mmCIF file of C-alpha atoms in Angstrom:
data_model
loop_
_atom_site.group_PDB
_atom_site.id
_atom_site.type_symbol
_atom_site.label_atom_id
_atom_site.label_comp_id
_atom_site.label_asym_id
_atom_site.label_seq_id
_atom_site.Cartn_x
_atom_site.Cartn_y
_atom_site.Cartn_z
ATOM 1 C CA UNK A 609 16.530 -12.655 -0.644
ATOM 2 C CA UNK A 610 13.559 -12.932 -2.748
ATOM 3 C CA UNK A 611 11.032 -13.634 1.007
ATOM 4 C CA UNK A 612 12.839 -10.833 2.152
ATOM 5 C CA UNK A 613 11.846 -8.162 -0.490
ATOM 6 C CA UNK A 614 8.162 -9.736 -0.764
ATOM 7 C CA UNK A 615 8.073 -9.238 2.953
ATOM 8 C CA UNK A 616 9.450 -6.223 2.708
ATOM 9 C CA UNK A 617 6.618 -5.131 0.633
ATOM 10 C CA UNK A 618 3.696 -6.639 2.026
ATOM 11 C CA UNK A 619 4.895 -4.618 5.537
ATOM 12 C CA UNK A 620 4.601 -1.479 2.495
ATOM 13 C CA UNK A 621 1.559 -2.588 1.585
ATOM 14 C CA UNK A 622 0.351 -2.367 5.356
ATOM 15 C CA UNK A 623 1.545 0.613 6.208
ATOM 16 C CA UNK A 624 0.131 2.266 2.922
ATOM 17 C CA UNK A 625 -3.428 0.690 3.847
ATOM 18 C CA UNK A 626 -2.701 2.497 7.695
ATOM 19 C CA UNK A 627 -2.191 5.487 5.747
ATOM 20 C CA UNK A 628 -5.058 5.405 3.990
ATOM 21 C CA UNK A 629 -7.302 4.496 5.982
ATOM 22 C CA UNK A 630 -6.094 7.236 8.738
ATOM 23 C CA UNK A 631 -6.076 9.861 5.740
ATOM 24 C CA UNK A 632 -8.554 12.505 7.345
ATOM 25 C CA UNK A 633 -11.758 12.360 5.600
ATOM 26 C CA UNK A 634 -13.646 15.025 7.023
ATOM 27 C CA UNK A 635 -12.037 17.534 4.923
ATOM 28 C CA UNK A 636 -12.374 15.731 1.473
ATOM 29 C CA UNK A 637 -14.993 15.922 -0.507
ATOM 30 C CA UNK A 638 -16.346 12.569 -1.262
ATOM 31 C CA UNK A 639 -15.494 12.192 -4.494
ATOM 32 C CA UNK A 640 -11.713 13.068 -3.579
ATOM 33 C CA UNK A 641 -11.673 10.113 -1.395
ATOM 34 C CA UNK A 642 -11.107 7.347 -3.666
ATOM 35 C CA UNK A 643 -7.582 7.319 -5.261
ATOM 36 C CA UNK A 644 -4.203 7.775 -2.837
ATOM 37 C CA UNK A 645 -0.639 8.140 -4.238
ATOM 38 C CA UNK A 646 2.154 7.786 -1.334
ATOM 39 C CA UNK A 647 5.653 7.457 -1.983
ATOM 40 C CA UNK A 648 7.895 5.055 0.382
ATOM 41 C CA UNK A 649 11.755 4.459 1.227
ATOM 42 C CA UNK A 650 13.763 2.252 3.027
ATOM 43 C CA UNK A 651 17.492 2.979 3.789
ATOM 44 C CA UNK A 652 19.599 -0.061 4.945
ATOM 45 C CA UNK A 653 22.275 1.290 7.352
ATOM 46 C CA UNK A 654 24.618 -2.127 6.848
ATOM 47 C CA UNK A 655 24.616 -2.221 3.089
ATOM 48 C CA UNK A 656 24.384 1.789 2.670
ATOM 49 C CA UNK A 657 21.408 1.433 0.292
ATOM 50 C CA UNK A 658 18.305 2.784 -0.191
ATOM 51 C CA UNK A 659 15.243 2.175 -1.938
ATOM 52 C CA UNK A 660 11.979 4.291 -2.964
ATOM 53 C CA UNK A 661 8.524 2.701 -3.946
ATOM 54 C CA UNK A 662 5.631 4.174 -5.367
ATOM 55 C CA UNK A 663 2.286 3.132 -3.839
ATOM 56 C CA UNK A 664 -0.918 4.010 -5.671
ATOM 57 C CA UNK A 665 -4.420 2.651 -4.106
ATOM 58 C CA UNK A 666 -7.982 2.881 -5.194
ATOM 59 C CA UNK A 667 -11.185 1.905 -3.565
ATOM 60 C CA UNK A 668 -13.622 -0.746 -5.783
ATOM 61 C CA UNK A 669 -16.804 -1.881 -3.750
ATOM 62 C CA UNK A 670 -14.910 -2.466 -0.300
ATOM 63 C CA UNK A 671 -12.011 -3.630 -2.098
ATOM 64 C CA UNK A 672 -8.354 -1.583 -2.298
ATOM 65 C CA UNK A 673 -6.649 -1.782 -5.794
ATOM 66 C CA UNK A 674 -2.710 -1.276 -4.763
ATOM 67 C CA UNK A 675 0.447 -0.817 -7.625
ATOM 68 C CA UNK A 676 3.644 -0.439 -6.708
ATOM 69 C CA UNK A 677 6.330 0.408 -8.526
ATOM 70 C CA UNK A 678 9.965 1.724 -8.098
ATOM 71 C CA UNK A 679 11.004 4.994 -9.796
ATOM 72 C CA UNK A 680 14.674 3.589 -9.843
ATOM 73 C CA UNK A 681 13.702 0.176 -11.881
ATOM 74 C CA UNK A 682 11.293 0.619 -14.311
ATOM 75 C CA UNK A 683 10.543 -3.207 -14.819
ATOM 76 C CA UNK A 684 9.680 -3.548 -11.215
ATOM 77 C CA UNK A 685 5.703 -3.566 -10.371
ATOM 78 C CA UNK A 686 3.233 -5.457 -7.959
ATOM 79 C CA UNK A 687 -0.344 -5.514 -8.315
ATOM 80 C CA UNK A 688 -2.402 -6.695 -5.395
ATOM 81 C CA UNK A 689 -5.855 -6.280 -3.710
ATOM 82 C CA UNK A 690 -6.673 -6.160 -0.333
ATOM 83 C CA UNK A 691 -10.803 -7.322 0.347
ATOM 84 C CA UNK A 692 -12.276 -6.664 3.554
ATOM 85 C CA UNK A 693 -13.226 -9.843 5.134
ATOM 86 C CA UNK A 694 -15.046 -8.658 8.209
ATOM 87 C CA UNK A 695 -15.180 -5.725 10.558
ATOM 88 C CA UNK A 696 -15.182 -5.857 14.404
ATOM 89 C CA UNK A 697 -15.162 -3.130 17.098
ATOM 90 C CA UNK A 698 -14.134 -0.309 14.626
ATOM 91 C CA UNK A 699 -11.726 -2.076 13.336
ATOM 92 C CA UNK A 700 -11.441 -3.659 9.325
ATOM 93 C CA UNK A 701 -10.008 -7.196 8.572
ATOM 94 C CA UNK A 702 -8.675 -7.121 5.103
ATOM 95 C CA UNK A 703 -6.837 -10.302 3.026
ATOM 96 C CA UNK A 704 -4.564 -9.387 0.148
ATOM 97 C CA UNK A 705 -3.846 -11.273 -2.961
ATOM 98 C CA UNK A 706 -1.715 -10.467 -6.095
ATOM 99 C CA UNK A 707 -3.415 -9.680 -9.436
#
């Protein structure tokens, strides 16, 4: 259960860093650029559940500062950072780690 939700969130994680990284930036001012807030959910058709995380990201020197947290459990948070490691034909190469 417990490699299931972290993978769960990692694949979050991802998708966030897709998001934010697609977010047009021709339209922002550069200052605006920075800090993203996206909101997530996942709805299990088996169990009947669903679940809503909170993603927040902000850029450091190359680096993305991610928090996560679930409205629905207030005890629940993951802190993690993803560093670029390299960049090749357009594309960016980032690791993550937990803080």
């Amino acid at each position: 259960m417990a490699k299931w939700l972290l993978c769960t969130l990692i694949a979050l994680l991802l998708i966030s860093l897709f998001g934010f990284y697609s977010w047009p930036r021709s339209i922002m001012p550069p200052e605006q650029q920075t800090n993203v807030d996206v909101q997530m959910g996942f709805y299990d058709l088996m169990s009947r559940r669903k679940e809503t995380y909170d993603t927040h990201m902000v850029i450091v020197n190359k680096t993305i500062l991610t928090t996560i947290t679930s409205p629905d459990d207030p005890r629940f948070i993951l802190k993690g950072k993803f560093t670029q490691t390299s960049t090749h034909q357009r594309r960016q190469w980032f690791s993550w780690s937990p803080i």
